[in-house]
PDB file of C-alpha atoms in Angstrom:
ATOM      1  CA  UNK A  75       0.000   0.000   0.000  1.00 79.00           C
ATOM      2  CA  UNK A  76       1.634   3.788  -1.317  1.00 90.00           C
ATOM      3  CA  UNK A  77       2.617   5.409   2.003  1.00 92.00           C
ATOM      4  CA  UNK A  78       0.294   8.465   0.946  1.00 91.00           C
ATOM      5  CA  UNK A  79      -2.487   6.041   1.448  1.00 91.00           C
ATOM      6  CA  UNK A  80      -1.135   4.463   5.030  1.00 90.00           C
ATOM      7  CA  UNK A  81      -0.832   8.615   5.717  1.00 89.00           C
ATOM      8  CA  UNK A  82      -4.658   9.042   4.387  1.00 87.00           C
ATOM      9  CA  UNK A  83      -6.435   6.348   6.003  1.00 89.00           C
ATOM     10  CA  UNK A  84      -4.430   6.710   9.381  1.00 90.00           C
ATOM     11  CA  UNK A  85      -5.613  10.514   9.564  1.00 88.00           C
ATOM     12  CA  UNK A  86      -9.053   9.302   8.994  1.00 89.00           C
ATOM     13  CA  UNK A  87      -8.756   7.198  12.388  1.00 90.00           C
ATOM     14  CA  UNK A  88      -7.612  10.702  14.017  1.00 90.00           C
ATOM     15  CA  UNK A  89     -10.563  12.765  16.035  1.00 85.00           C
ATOM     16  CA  UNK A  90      -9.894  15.280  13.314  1.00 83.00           C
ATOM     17  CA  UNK A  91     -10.056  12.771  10.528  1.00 88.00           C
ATOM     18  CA  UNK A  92     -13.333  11.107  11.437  1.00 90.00           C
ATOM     19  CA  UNK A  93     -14.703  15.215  12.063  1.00 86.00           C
ATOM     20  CA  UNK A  94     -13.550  16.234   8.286  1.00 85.00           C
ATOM     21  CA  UNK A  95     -15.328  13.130   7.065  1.00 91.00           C
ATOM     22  CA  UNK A  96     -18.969  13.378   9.421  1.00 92.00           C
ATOM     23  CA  UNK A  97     -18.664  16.785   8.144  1.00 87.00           C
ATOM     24  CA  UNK A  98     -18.481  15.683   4.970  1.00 90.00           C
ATOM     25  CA  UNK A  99     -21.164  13.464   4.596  1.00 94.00           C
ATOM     26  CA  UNK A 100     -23.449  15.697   6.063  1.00 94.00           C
ATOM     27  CA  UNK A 101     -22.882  17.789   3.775  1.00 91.00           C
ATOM     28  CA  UNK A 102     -23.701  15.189   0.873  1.00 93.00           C
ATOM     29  CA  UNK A 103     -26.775  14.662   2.405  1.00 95.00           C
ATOM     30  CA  UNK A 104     -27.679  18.396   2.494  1.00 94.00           C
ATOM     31  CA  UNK A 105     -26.271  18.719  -0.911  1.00 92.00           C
ATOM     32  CA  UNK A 106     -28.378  15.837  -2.211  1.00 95.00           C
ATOM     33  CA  UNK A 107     -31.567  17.183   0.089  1.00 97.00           C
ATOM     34  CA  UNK A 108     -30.923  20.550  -1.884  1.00 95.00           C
ATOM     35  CA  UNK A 109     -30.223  19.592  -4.299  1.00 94.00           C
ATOM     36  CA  UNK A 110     -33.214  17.330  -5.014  1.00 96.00           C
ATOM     37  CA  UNK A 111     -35.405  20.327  -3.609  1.00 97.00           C
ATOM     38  CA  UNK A 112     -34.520  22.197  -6.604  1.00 95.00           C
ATOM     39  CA  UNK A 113     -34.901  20.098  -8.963  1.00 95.00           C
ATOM     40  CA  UNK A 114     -38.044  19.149  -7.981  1.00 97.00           C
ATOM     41  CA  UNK A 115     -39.909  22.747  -7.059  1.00 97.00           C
ATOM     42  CA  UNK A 116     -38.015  24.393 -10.241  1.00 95.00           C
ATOM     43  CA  UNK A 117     -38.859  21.610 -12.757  1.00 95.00           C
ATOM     44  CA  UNK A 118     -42.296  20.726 -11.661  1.00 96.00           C
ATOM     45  CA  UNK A 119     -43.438  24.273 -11.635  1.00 95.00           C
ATOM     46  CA  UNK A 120     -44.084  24.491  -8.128  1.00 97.00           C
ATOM     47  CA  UNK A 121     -42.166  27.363  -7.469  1.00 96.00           C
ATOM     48  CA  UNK A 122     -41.840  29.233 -10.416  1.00 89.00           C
ATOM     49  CA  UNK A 123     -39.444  31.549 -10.059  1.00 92.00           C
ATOM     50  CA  UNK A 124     -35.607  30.477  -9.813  1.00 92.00           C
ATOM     51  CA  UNK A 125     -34.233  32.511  -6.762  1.00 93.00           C
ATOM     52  CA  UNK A 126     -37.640  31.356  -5.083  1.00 95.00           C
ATOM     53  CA  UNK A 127     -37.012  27.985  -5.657  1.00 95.00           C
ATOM     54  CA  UNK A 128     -33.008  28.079  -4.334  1.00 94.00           C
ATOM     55  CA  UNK A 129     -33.637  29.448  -1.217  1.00 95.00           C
ATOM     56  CA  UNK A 130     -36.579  27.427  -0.690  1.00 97.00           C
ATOM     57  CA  UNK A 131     -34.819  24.182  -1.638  1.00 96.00           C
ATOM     58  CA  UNK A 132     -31.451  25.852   0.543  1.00 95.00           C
ATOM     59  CA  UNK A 133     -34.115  25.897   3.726  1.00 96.00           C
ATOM     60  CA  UNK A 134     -35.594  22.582   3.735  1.00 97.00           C
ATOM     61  CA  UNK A 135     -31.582  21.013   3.725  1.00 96.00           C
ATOM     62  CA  UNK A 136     -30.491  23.540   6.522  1.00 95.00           C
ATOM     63  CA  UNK A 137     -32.580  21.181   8.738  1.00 94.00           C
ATOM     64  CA  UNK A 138     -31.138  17.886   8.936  1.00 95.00           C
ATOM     65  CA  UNK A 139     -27.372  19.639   8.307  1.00 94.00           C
ATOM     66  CA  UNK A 140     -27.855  21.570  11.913  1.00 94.00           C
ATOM     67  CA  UNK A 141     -28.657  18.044  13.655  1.00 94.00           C
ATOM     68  CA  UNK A 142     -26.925  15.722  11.684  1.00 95.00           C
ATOM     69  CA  UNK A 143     -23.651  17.947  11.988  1.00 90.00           C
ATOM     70  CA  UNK A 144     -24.900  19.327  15.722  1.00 92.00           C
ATOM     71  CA  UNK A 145     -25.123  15.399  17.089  1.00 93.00           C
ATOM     72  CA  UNK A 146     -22.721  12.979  14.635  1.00 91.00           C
ATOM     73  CA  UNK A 147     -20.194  15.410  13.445  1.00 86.00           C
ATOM     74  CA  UNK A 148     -19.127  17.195  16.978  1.00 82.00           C
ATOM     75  CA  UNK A 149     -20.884  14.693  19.333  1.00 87.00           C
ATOM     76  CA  UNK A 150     -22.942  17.309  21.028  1.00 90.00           C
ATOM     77  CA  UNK A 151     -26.149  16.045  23.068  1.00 90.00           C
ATOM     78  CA  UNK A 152     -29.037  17.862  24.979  1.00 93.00           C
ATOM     79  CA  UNK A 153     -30.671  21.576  24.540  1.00 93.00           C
ATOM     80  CA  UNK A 154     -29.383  23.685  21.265  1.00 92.00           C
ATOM     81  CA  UNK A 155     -27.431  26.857  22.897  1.00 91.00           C
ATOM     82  CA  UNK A 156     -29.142  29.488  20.871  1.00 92.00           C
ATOM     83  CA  UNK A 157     -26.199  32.126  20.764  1.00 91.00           C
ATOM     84  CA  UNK A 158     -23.494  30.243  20.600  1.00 87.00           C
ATOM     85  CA  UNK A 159     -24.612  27.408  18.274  1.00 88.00           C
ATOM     86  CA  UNK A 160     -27.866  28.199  16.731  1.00 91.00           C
ATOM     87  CA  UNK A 161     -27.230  31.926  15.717  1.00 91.00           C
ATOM     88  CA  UNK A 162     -24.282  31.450  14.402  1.00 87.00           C
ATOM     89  CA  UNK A 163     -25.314  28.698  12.345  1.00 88.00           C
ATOM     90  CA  UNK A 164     -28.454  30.533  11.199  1.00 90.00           C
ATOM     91  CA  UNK A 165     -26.079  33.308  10.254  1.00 90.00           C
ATOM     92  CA  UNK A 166     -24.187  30.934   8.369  1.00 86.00           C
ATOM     93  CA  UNK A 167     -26.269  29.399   6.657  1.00 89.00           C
ATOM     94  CA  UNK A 168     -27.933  32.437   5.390  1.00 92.00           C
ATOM     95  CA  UNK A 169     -24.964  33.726   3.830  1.00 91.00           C
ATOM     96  CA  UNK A 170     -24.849  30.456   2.122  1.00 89.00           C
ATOM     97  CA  UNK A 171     -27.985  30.535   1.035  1.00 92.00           C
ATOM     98  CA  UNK A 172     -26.572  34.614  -0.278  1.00 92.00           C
ATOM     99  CA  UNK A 173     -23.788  33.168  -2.072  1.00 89.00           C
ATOM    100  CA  UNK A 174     -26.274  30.251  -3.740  1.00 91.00           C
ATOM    101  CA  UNK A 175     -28.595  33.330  -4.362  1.00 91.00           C
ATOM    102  CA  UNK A 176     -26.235  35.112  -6.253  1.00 92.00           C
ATOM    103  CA  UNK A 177     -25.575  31.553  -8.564  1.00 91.00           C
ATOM    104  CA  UNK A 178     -29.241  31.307  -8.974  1.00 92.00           C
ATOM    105  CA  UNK A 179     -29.916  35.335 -10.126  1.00 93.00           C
ATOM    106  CA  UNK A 180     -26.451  34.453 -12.465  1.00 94.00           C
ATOM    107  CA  UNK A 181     -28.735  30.938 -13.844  1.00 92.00           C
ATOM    108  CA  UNK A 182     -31.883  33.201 -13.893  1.00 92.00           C
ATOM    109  CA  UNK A 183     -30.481  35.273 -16.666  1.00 93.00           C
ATOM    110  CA  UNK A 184     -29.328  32.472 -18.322  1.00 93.00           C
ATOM    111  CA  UNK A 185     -32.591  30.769 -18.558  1.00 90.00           C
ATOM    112  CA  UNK A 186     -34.095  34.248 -19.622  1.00 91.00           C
ATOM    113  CA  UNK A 187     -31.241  35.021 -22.492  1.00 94.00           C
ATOM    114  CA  UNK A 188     -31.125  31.690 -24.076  1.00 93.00           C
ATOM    115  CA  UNK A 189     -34.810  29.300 -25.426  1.00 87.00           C
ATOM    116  CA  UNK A 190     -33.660  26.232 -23.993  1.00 91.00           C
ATOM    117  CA  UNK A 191     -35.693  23.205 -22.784  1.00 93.00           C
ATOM    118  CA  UNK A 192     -37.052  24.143 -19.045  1.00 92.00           C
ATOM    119  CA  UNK A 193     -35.002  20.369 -18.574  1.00 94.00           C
ATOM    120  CA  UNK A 194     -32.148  21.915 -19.332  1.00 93.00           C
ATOM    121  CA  UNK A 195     -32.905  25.469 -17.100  1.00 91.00           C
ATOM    122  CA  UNK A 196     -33.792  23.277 -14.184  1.00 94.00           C
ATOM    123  CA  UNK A 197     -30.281  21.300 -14.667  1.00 94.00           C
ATOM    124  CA  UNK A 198     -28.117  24.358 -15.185  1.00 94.00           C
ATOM    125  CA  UNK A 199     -30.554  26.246 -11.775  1.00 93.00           C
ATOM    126  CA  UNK A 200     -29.894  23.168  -9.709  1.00 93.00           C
ATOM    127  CA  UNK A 201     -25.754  22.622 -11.082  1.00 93.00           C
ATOM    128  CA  UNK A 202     -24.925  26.219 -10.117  1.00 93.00           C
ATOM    129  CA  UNK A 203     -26.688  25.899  -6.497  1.00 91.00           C
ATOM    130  CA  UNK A 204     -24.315  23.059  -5.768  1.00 90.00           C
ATOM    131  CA  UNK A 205     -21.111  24.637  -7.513  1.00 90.00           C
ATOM    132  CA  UNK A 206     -22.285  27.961  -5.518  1.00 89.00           C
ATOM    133  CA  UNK A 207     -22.203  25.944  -1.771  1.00 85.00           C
ATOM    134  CA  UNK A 208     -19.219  24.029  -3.164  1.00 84.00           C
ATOM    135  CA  UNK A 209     -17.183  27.216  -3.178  1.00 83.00           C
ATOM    136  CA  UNK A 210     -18.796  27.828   0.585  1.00 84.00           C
ATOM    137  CA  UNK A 211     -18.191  24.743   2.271  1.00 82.00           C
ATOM    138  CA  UNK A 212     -14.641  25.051   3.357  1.00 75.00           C
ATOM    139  CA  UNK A 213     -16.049  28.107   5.280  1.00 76.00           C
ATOM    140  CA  UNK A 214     -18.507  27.057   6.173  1.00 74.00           C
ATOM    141  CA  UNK A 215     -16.300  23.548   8.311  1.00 72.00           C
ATOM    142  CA  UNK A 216     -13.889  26.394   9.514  1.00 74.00           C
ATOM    143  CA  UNK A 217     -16.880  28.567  11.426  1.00 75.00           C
ATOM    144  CA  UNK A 218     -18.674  25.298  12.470  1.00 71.00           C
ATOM    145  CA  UNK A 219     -15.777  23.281  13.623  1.00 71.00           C
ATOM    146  CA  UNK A 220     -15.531  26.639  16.069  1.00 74.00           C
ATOM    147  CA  UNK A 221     -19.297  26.700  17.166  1.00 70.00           C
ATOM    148  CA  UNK A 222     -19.611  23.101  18.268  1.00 66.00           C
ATOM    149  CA  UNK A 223     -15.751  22.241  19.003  1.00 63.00           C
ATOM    150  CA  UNK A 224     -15.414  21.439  23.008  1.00 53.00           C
ATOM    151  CA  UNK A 225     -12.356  19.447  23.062  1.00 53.00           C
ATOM    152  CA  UNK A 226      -8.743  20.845  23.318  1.00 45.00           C
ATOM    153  CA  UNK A 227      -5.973  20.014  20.780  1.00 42.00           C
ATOM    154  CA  UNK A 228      -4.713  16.730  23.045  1.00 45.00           C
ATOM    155  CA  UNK A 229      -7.617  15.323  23.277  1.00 50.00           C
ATOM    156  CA  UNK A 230      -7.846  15.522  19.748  1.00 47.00           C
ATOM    157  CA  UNK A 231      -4.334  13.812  19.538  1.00 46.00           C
ATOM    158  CA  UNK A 232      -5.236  10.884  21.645  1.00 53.00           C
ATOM    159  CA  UNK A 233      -6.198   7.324  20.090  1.00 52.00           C
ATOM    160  CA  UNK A 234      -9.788   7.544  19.600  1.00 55.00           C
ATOM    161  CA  UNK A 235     -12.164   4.957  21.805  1.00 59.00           C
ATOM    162  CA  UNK A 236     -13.779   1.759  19.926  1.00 59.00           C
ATOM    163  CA  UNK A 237     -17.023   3.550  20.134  1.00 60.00           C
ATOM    164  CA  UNK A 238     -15.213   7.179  18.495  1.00 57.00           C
ATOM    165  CA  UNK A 239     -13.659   5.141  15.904  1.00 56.00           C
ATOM    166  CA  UNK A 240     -17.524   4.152  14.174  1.00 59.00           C
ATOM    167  CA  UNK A 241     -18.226   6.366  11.393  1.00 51.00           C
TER     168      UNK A 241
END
């Protein structure tokens, strides 16, 4: 096996390793939950108008990101702290939802300049949501690893526990 990959899979069994990768898959699951959204209220006509439908479809994900990420990613149980974890992750998840607005008023006069199928509109109005949150996300782990972090740098170094080490 390269060394690169012994390097790779041996982070992954770090606390930060298995954070990066929670965080990760939460966020395919919000990205696939928005995604979807999208998709589904722009190309069924249910909400007709594209920035409508992107913040809409950018709402309904927000959900199961804050708990999925809140519980599995930093391991935090009991009562949401609204200052401290719910405003700011509110806050940033608006200006996500900004920066996927701007993306969706770009695809908006995209759809409006050019005849194409509405197939094709809803593709290139649900493509430039995710490339828009793409270009957020490493923000987006930087702010939230602060909000929900509770555990000092040598705890982080330690071996993790059999029950840690489950994805």
């Amino acid at each position: 096996m390269p060394k690169r990959l012994r390097d790779l899979l041996a982070w992954a069994q770090t606390h930060e390793g298995k954070k990066v990768l929670r965080f990760t898959s939460v966020s395919v699951v919000s990205t696939a939950v928005s995604f979807t959204s999208i998709s589904v209220l722009y190309g069924f006509h249910i909400v007709k108008g594209v920035i409508w439908a992107t913040v809409i479809g950018n709402l309904i994900a927000t959900l199961p990101s804050y708990y999925l990420n809140r519980t599995w990613t930093w391991g935090k149980r009991g009562r949401s702290h609204f200052l401290s974890e719910i405003v700011p992750f509110w806050s940033m998840s608006f200006l996500g939802i900004g920066v996927s607005m701007l993306g969706a008023a770009w695809a908006r006069e995209q759809v409006r300049e050019h005849q194409w199928a509405h197939v094709v509109n809803t593709a290139l109005v649900s493509f430039t949501n995710l490339f828009s949150f793409g270009l957020f996300w490493v923000l987006k782990m930087m702010v939230f690893n602060r909000i929900f972090h509770d555990r000092t740098l040598e705890e982080m170094d330690e071996p993790l526990t059999a029950e840690e080490s489950r994805i």
